[in-house]
Every structure is written in C-alpha cells, then in structure tokens.
CSV table of C-alpha atoms in Angstrom, one decimal:
chain,number,residue,atom,x,y,z
A,7,SER,CA,-7.9,243.0,236.5
A,8,GLN,CA,-8.5,244.5,239.9
A,9,GLN,CA,-7.4,248.0,240.6
A,10,GLY,CA,-8.3,248.4,244.2
A,11,GLU,CA,-6.4,246.6,246.9
A,12,GLU,CA,-7.9,246.4,250.4
A,13,ASP,CA,-5.8,246.2,253.5
A,14,PRO,CA,-5.9,244.2,255.7
A,15,GLN,CA,-7.3,241.1,254.0
A,16,ALA,CA,-8.9,240.0,257.3
A,17,LEU,CA,-9.6,241.9,260.5
A,18,SER,CA,-11.0,240.5,263.8
A,19,ILE,CA,-12.2,242.9,266.5
A,20,GLN,CA,-14.3,243.0,269.6
A,21,GLU,CA,-17.8,244.5,269.6
A,22,GLY,CA,-17.7,248.2,270.4
A,23,GLU,CA,-14.2,248.7,268.9
A,24,ASN,CA,-13.6,250.7,265.7
A,25,ALA,CA,-12.7,249.0,262.5
A,26,THR,CA,-10.5,250.6,259.8
A,27,MET,CA,-10.1,249.3,256.3
A,28,ASN,CA,-7.9,250.8,253.7
A,29,CYS,CA,-8.0,250.7,249.9
A,30,SER,CA,-5.3,251.7,247.4
A,31,TYR,CA,-5.8,252.1,243.7
A,32,LYS,CA,-3.6,252.7,240.6
A,33,THR,CA,-5.2,255.1,238.2
A,34,SER,CA,-7.2,258.3,238.4
A,35,ILE,CA,-10.8,258.0,239.4
A,36,ASN,CA,-14.2,259.8,239.0
A,37,ASN,CA,-15.4,258.3,242.3
A,38,LEU,CA,-14.7,255.5,244.8
A,39,GLN,CA,-17.4,253.4,246.4
A,40,TRP,CA,-17.5,251.0,249.3
A,41,TYR,CA,-19.7,247.9,249.4
A,42,ARG,CA,-20.5,245.3,251.9
A,43,GLN,CA,-21.2,241.6,251.3
A,44,ASN,CA,-22.7,239.1,253.8
A,45,SER,CA,-21.8,235.5,253.2
A,46,GLY,CA,-23.8,234.0,250.3
A,47,ARG,CA,-25.4,237.3,249.4
A,48,GLY,CA,-25.0,240.1,246.8
A,49,LEU,CA,-23.1,243.3,247.5
A,50,VAL,CA,-24.8,246.3,249.2
A,51,HIS,CA,-23.7,249.8,248.5
A,52,LEU,CA,-22.5,251.7,251.5
A,53,ILE,CA,-21.1,255.1,250.4
A,54,LEU,CA,-19.8,256.9,247.4
A,55,ILE,CA,-17.1,259.6,247.6
A,56,ARG,CA,-16.3,261.7,244.5
A,57,SER,CA,-12.7,262.6,243.5
A,58,ASN,CA,-13.2,266.3,244.7
A,59,GLU,CA,-14.3,265.2,248.2
A,60,ARG,CA,-12.0,264.3,251.0
A,61,GLU,CA,-14.3,262.9,253.7
A,62,LYS,CA,-17.9,261.6,253.9
A,63,HIS,CA,-20.0,260.3,256.7
A,64,SER,CA,-23.0,258.0,256.9
A,65,GLY,CA,-24.2,256.9,260.3
A,66,ARG,CA,-21.4,255.0,261.9
A,67,LEU,CA,-19.4,255.0,258.6
A,68,ARG,CA,-16.6,257.5,257.8
A,69,VAL,CA,-14.8,257.4,254.5
A,70,THR,CA,-11.8,259.4,253.5
A,71,LEU,CA,-10.2,259.9,250.1
A,72,ASP,CA,-6.6,261.0,249.4
A,73,THR,CA,-6.3,261.3,245.6
A,74,SER,CA,-2.6,262.3,245.9
A,75,LYS,CA,-1.9,259.0,247.5
A,76,LYS,CA,-4.5,257.1,245.6
A,77,SER,CA,-6.0,255.7,248.7
A,78,SER,CA,-9.2,255.6,250.7
A,79,SER,CA,-10.2,254.4,254.2
A,80,LEU,CA,-13.4,253.1,255.6
A,81,LEU,CA,-13.9,253.5,259.4
A,82,ILE,CA,-16.8,251.8,261.2
A,83,THR,CA,-17.2,253.1,264.7
A,84,ALA,CA,-18.6,251.2,267.6
A,85,SER,CA,-18.8,248.0,265.7
A,86,ARG,CA,-21.5,245.4,266.2
A,87,ALA,CA,-21.6,241.7,265.6
A,88,ALA,CA,-24.0,242.4,262.7
A,89,ASP,CA,-21.1,244.3,260.9
A,90,THR,CA,-19.4,241.0,260.3
A,91,ALA,CA,-19.1,240.8,256.5
A,92,SER,CA,-16.6,241.4,253.6
A,93,TYR,CA,-16.0,245.0,252.6
A,94,PHE,CA,-15.0,246.0,249.1
A,95,CYS,CA,-13.8,249.2,247.6
A,96,ALA,CA,-14.6,249.9,244.0
A,97,THR,CA,-13.3,252.6,241.7
A,98,ASP,CA,-15.0,254.3,238.8
A,99,PRO,CA,-12.3,255.5,236.5
A,100,SER,CA,-14.3,257.9,234.3
A,101,GLY,CA,-18.0,257.9,235.3
A,102,ASN,CA,-19.0,255.9,232.3
A,103,THR,CA,-17.1,252.7,232.8
A,104,PRO,CA,-17.8,249.7,235.0
A,105,LEU,CA,-16.7,249.7,238.6
A,106,VAL,CA,-13.5,247.8,239.3
A,107,PHE,CA,-13.5,246.0,242.7
A,108,GLY,CA,-10.7,245.0,245.0
A,109,LYS,CA,-10.4,241.7,246.7
A,110,GLY,CA,-12.0,242.9,249.9
A,111,THR,CA,-11.4,242.9,253.7
A,112,ARG,CA,-13.1,240.2,255.7
A,113,LEU,CA,-14.3,241.7,259.0
A,114,SER,CA,-15.2,239.6,262.0
A,115,VAL,CA,-16.8,241.4,265.0
A,116,ILE,CA,-16.8,239.2,268.1
A,117,ALA,CA,-19.6,239.7,270.6
B,1,GLY,CA,-40.3,247.7,244.6
B,2,ALA,CA,-38.3,244.5,244.3
B,3,GLY,CA,-34.6,244.4,244.1
B,4,VAL,CA,-32.5,242.7,241.5
B,5,SER,CA,-33.6,239.1,241.0
B,6,GLN,CA,-31.4,236.4,239.7
B,7,THR,CA,-32.4,232.9,238.7
B,8,PRO,CA,-31.6,230.2,239.3
B,9,SER,CA,-29.9,230.7,242.6
B,10,ASN,CA,-27.9,227.5,242.1
B,11,LYS,CA,-27.0,225.7,238.9
B,12,VAL,CA,-25.0,222.4,238.7
B,13,THR,CA,-24.1,221.3,235.2
B,14,GLU,CA,-21.8,218.9,233.5
B,15,LYS,CA,-18.6,219.9,231.7
B,16,GLY,CA,-19.5,220.7,228.1
B,17,LYS,CA,-23.1,221.7,228.7
B,18,TYR,CA,-24.8,225.0,227.8
B,19,VAL,CA,-26.2,227.2,230.6
B,20,GLU,CA,-28.3,230.3,230.8
B,21,LEU,CA,-28.4,232.6,233.8
B,22,ARG,CA,-31.2,235.2,234.1
B,23,CYS,CA,-31.2,238.7,235.7
B,24,ASP,CA,-34.3,240.9,236.4
B,25,PRO,CA,-33.0,244.4,237.2
B,26,ILE,CA,-34.8,247.0,239.2
B,27,SER,CA,-37.5,248.6,237.1
B,28,GLY,CA,-36.4,251.8,235.4
B,29,HIS,CA,-32.7,251.1,235.8
B,30,THR,CA,-31.0,251.6,232.4
B,31,ALA,CA,-27.6,250.2,233.2
B,32,LEU,CA,-27.1,246.5,233.8
B,33,TYR,CA,-23.9,244.7,234.7
B,34,TRP,CA,-22.7,241.1,235.0
B,35,TYR,CA,-19.8,240.3,237.3
B,36,ARG,CA,-18.2,236.9,238.3
B,37,GLN,CA,-16.9,236.2,241.8
B,38,SER,CA,-14.7,233.4,242.8
B,39,LEU,CA,-14.2,232.3,246.4
B,40,GLY,CA,-12.3,234.9,248.4
B,41,GLN,CA,-12.1,237.3,245.5
B,42,GLY,CA,-13.8,240.5,244.6
B,43,PRO,CA,-16.3,240.7,241.7
B,44,GLU,CA,-14.7,240.6,238.3
B,45,PHE,CA,-16.4,242.6,235.5
B,46,LEU,CA,-17.8,240.7,232.6
B,47,ILE,CA,-20.2,242.9,230.6
B,48,TYR,CA,-22.2,246.1,230.9
B,49,PHE,CA,-25.4,247.1,229.1
B,50,GLN,CA,-26.8,250.6,228.7
B,51,GLY,CA,-30.3,250.0,227.5
B,52,THR,CA,-30.4,247.2,225.0
B,53,GLY,CA,-26.8,247.5,223.8
B,54,ALA,CA,-23.6,246.1,225.3
B,55,ALA,CA,-21.7,249.2,226.1
B,56,ASP,CA,-18.6,247.3,227.2
B,57,ASP,CA,-18.0,243.5,226.9
B,58,SER,CA,-14.3,243.7,227.5
B,59,GLY,CA,-14.5,241.4,230.6
B,60,LEU,CA,-16.0,238.4,228.8
B,61,PRO,CA,-13.2,235.8,229.1
B,62,ASN,CA,-13.7,234.2,225.7
B,63,ASP,CA,-16.3,233.6,223.0
B,64,ARG,CA,-18.0,230.9,225.0
B,65,PHE,CA,-19.6,233.7,227.0
B,66,PHE,CA,-22.4,235.8,225.6
B,67,ALA,CA,-25.1,238.1,227.1
B,68,VAL,CA,-28.2,239.7,225.7
B,69,ARG,CA,-30.7,242.3,226.9
B,70,PRO,CA,-33.2,242.4,224.0
B,71,GLU,CA,-35.8,244.8,225.5
B,72,GLY,CA,-33.6,246.8,227.8
B,73,SER,CA,-34.8,245.1,231.0
B,74,VAL,CA,-34.2,241.4,231.6
B,75,SER,CA,-30.7,240.1,230.7
B,76,THR,CA,-29.5,236.5,230.1
B,77,LEU,CA,-25.9,235.4,230.4
B,78,LYS,CA,-25.2,232.4,228.2
B,79,ILE,CA,-22.2,230.1,228.6
B,80,GLN,CA,-21.5,227.5,225.9
B,81,ARG,CA,-19.4,224.3,226.4
B,82,THR,CA,-18.9,225.0,230.1
B,83,GLU,CA,-15.6,224.2,231.7
B,84,ARG,CA,-14.8,223.5,235.4
B,85,GLY,CA,-13.0,226.8,235.6
B,86,ASP,CA,-16.3,228.6,234.9
B,87,SER,CA,-17.5,227.6,238.4
B,88,ALA,CA,-18.1,230.8,240.3
B,89,VAL,CA,-20.9,233.0,241.6
B,90,TYR,CA,-22.3,235.1,238.8
B,91,LEU,CA,-23.6,238.5,240.0
B,92,CYS,CA,-25.9,240.8,238.2
B,93,ALA,CA,-26.3,244.5,239.2
B,94,SER,CA,-28.3,247.4,237.9
B,95,SER,CA,-28.1,251.1,238.3
B,96,PHE,CA,-30.3,254.1,237.5
B,97,GLN,CA,-27.6,255.5,235.3
B,98,ALA,CA,-24.0,254.8,234.4
B,99,ASP,CA,-22.3,256.6,237.4
B,100,SER,CA,-24.9,255.7,240.1
B,101,PRO,CA,-24.3,253.1,242.8
B,102,LEU,CA,-24.9,249.5,241.8
B,103,HIS,CA,-27.8,247.4,243.2
B,104,PHE,CA,-26.7,243.7,243.2
B,105,GLY,CA,-28.8,240.5,243.1
B,106,ASN,CA,-27.8,237.6,245.3
B,107,GLY,CA,-26.1,235.8,242.4
B,108,THR,CA,-26.3,232.5,240.7
B,109,ARG,CA,-23.8,229.9,242.0
B,110,LEU,CA,-22.6,227.9,239.0
B,111,THR,CA,-20.9,224.6,239.6
B,112,VAL,CA,-19.5,222.7,236.6
B,113,THR,CA,-18.7,219.1,237.4
C-alpha cells in the first residue's frame, strides 16, 4: 500500500521558475523524506523532516511539513534542466518501520 | 566508498523459471531493504533486514518470494516459478540504522516472458 500521494502527478515548467510539489499522507509519522529519481536510476535522498519540524532548507530546496493537515510540500527554486526527474515523498510511521513511498511527481524543466 | 551495488542490472527470464537478484549494500550499513517498482509507480516495500534477520517481510507478495542476508552484508532476493506479473525493477537500499535515509542501488530490471 502507498500512504503518500503526491500532487501533481506531472509538472512542466520553464528553466528559472519555481517548482512546488505536494504530498499528503494518512497516518501519523516519525519523519517524512523526499527522494529524487532520474530515469533508469535508483532514488537519491534529498531531505528529511521530522514530525516536530515545520520547515527545512537545503540549497535550492525548501520542505514544509504540516502534521495537522498531514501534508508536506517540496519547493525547488530557480529550477534547472538538470532538475528534471521524478520526485517521491516517503513516510516513516514509527522510526523502525520501512519507508512508504508515494507514486511521485514527474517534473520536466524546459531549457 | 562505493554505493549500493545490484547485479545483474537486467534479467530476462522465461515464465516458470527461478531467479536470484543480488544486492551489495554500503559497508557498515546494518539495515537493508528490498523494494519493487513498476512503471509510473513509486517503490513498493518487500522486505527489510536488520543485520542478518528479516525484521519485516510483510511486503513479500506470496511464498514464491524469499530473501536472505546470511552474513549481515550481501543480500539475495529469490523468486521461484516466475510469472509475467513479477516483471518490474527491483530496488535494494541500505541505511546506517533503521531511521536513517536510504541509499538506493540502480536496481535490477526483471522481465518475465
């Protein structure tokens, strides 16, 4: 079963624009993570936000978490063509259970 | 050091055959995970090892699927009597401990004809 649901399923933007992807989940979590996957490759960890955190930054990435709404968002600022990939949110329900991934958002950044 | 290594990268087999997929985790990572990913979907959890033992195998779809990690390092996912519906990319990931971020291999693309 997949707990996280990303929205939108696909997103196409021009280089230099910001990209926002959203993730909703169903049960309480210990932390939420975002991963990126280039075509034909494995997933790469981007950022982890714990349930007691509301916002986190890493370079051009900004992640927010609203546990009352059971939702998170990933913002990529000043997007580049190289940001083209699929982005997945994954929830960790208890800290000792496997991550549950959503279906992902396919981002296309057009140069 | 090297990342997570999976072999083979591609495997084509006939329906009914037995296959083994191998995963070499990052050295020192105690947790190892197997996921399966179909086209256009997110990774689906199969099994998780903490050390040598399977801590959670609730994602294995049926008893044709089995995985081992005898020395707490390399893991093998074994699929008996393969079916066309088993075709997918099988991803392995490892982490330093249970609640640490996952490091994924590039996967094994399994095609059952």
